[in-house]
XYZ file of C-alpha atoms in Angstrom:
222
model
C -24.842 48.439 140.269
C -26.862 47.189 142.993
C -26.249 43.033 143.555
C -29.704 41.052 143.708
C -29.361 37.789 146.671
C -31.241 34.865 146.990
C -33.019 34.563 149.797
C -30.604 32.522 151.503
C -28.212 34.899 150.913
C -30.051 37.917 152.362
C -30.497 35.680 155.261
C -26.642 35.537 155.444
C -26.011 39.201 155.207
C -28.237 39.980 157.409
C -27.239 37.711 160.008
C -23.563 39.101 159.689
C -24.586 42.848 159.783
C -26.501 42.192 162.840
C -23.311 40.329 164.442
C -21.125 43.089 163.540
C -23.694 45.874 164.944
C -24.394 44.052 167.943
C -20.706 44.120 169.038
C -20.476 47.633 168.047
C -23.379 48.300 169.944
C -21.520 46.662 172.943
C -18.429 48.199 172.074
C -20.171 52.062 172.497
C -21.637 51.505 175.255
C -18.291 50.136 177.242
C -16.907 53.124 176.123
C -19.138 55.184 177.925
C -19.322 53.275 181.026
C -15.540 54.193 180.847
C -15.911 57.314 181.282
C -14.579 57.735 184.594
C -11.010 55.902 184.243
C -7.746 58.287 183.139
C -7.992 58.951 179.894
C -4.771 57.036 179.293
C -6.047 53.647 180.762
C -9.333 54.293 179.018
C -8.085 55.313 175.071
C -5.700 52.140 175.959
C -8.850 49.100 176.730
C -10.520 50.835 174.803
C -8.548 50.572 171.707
C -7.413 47.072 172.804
C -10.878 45.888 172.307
C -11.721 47.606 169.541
C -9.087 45.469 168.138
C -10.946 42.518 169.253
C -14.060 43.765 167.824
C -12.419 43.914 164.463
C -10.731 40.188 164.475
C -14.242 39.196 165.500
C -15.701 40.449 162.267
C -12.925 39.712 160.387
C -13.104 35.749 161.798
C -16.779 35.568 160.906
C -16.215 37.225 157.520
C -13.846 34.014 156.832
C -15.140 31.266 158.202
C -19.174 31.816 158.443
C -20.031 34.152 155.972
C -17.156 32.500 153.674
C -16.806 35.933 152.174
C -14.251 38.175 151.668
C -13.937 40.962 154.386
C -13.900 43.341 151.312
C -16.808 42.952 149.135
C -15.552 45.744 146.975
C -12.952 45.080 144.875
C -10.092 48.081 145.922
C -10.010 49.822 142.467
C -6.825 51.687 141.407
C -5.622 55.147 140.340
C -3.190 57.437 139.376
C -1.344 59.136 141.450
C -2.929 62.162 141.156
C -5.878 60.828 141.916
C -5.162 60.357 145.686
C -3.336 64.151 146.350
C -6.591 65.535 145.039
C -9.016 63.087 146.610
C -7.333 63.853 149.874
C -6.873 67.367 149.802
C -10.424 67.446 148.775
C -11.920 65.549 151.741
C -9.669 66.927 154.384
C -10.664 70.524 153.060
C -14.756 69.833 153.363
C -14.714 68.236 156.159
C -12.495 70.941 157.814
C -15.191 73.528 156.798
C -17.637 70.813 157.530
C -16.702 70.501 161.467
C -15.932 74.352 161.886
C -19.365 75.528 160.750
C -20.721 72.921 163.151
C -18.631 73.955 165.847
C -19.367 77.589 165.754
C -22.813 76.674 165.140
C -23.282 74.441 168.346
C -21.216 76.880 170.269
C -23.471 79.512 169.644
C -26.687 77.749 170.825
C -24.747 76.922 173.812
C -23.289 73.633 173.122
C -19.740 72.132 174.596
C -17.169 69.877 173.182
C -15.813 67.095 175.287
C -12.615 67.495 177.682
C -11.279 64.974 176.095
C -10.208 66.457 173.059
C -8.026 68.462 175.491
C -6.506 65.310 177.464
C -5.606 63.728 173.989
C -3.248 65.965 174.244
C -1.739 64.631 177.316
C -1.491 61.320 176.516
C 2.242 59.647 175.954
C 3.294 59.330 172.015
C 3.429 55.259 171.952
C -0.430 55.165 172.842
C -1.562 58.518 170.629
C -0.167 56.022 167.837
C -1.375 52.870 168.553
C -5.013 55.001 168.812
C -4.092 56.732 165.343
C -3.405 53.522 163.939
C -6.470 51.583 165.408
C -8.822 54.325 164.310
C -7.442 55.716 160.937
C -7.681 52.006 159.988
C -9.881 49.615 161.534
C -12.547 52.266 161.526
C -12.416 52.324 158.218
C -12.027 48.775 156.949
C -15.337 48.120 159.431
C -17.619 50.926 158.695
C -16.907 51.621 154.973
C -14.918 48.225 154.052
C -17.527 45.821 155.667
C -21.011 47.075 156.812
C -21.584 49.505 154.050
C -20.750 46.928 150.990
C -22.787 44.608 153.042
C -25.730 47.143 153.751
C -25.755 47.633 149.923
C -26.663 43.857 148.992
C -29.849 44.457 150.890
C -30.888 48.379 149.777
C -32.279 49.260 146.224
C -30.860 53.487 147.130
C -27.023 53.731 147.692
C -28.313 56.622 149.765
C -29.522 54.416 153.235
C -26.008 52.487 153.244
C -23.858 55.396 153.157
C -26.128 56.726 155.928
C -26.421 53.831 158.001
C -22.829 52.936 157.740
C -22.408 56.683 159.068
C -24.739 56.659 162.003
C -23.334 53.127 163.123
C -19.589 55.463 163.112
C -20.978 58.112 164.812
C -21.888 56.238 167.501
C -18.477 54.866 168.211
C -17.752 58.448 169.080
C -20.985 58.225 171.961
C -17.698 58.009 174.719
C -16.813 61.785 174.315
C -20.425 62.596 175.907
C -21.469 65.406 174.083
C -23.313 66.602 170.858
C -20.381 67.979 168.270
C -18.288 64.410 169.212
C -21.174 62.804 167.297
C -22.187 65.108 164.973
C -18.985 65.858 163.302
C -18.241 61.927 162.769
C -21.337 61.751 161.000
C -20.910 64.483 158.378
C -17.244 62.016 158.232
C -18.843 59.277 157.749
C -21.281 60.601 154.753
C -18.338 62.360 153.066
C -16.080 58.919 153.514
C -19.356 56.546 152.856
C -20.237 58.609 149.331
C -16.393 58.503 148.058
C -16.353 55.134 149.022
C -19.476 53.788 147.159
C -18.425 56.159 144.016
C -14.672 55.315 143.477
C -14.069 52.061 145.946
C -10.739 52.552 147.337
C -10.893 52.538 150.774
C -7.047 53.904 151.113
C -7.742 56.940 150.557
C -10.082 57.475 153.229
C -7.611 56.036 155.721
C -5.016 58.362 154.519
C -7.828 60.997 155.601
C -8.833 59.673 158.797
C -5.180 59.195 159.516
C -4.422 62.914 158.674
C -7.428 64.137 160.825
C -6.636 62.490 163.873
C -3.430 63.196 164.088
C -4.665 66.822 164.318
C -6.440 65.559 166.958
C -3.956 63.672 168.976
C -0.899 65.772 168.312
C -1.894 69.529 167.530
C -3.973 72.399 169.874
C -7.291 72.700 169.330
C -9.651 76.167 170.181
C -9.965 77.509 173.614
C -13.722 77.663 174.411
């Protein structure tokens, strides 16, 4: 059910989802301007500040929006419910990202180096970027901008793809097409789930499970 505000209260909401996107707006573009450093010095400021980001947002959620960081309550399931909501994600959005890799690839299109230097990184920091983006990715851009973008939208439809476009853009850094594109079929497949069955655990599990693909296993020679 969609929540109706008072005025004053839209005025709130907005205020905060314009705070939040405005850092992550400064956030993407640091990242790119990083560009040149080692990949270890740049995954490692910039997951530092990501952190930042996040206890900026979460700081404002407390003590100026008076909210809690959550507007969703986290609803509960069997068991069984997470295996299958899991396999389920990982599964289409494997098919997802393959289908749009050999569809880019074909019309000529390159995936970043740096999904090769991941690789290369030491284990300490491939974890501490696991952890910052299987989490805080996911308590920001499903947890807090999409229950927020939802207050102020009639159609459940423009949060889920706001809230995807604002994730895809974290991924601007890895400078090419694919980086962004596949982040945003992620972040439709996460936002959706999200919005229909509000536990946000299961899509860390997920992002947790698909980056450690990335950071630990080979990817395709192209």
């Amino acid at each position: 059910m969609i929540q109706q505000l008072e005025n004053d209260e839209r005025k709130v909401v907005i205020n905060s989802l314009l705070v939040v996107i405005s850092l992550h707006v400064c956030w993407s573009l640091s990242s790119i301007l990083l560009r040149g450093l080692p990949i270890t010095e740049r995954m490692l400021i910039t997951r530092i500040t990501f952190w930042v980001y996040f206890g900026v947002v979460y700081l404002y959620a407390r003590e100026v929006e008076k909210r809690p960081f959550l507007l969703w309550k986290e609803e509960r399931y069997p068991f069984g419910f997470y295996i299958i909501s899991v396999i389920v994600i990982v599964v289409v959005i494997v098919a997802a990202a393959v289908l749009l890799w050999l569809s880019l690839k074909a019309m000529g299109f390159k995936t970043s180096v740096l999904a090769t230097q991941f690789l290369q990184m030491a284990v300490p920091l491939k974890i501490f970027a696991l952890i910052t983006a299987g989490v805080l990715e996911e308590l920001i851009f499903r947890g807090y901008i999409q229950s927020r973008l939802q207050l102020l939208f009639d159609h459940w439809h423009f949060p889920v793809l706001i809230s995807a476009l604002c994730f895809a853009l974290v991924h601007a850094g890895y400078g090419t097409l694919i980086n962004m594109l596949v982040p945003f079929v992620i972040g439709l497949i996460f936002g959706y789930h999200y919005y229909k069955y509000r536990n946000i655990k299961v899509l860390i599990i997920c992002h947790l499970l698909i980056d450690i693909n990335a950071l630990f296993h080979s990817i395709p020679k192209h």
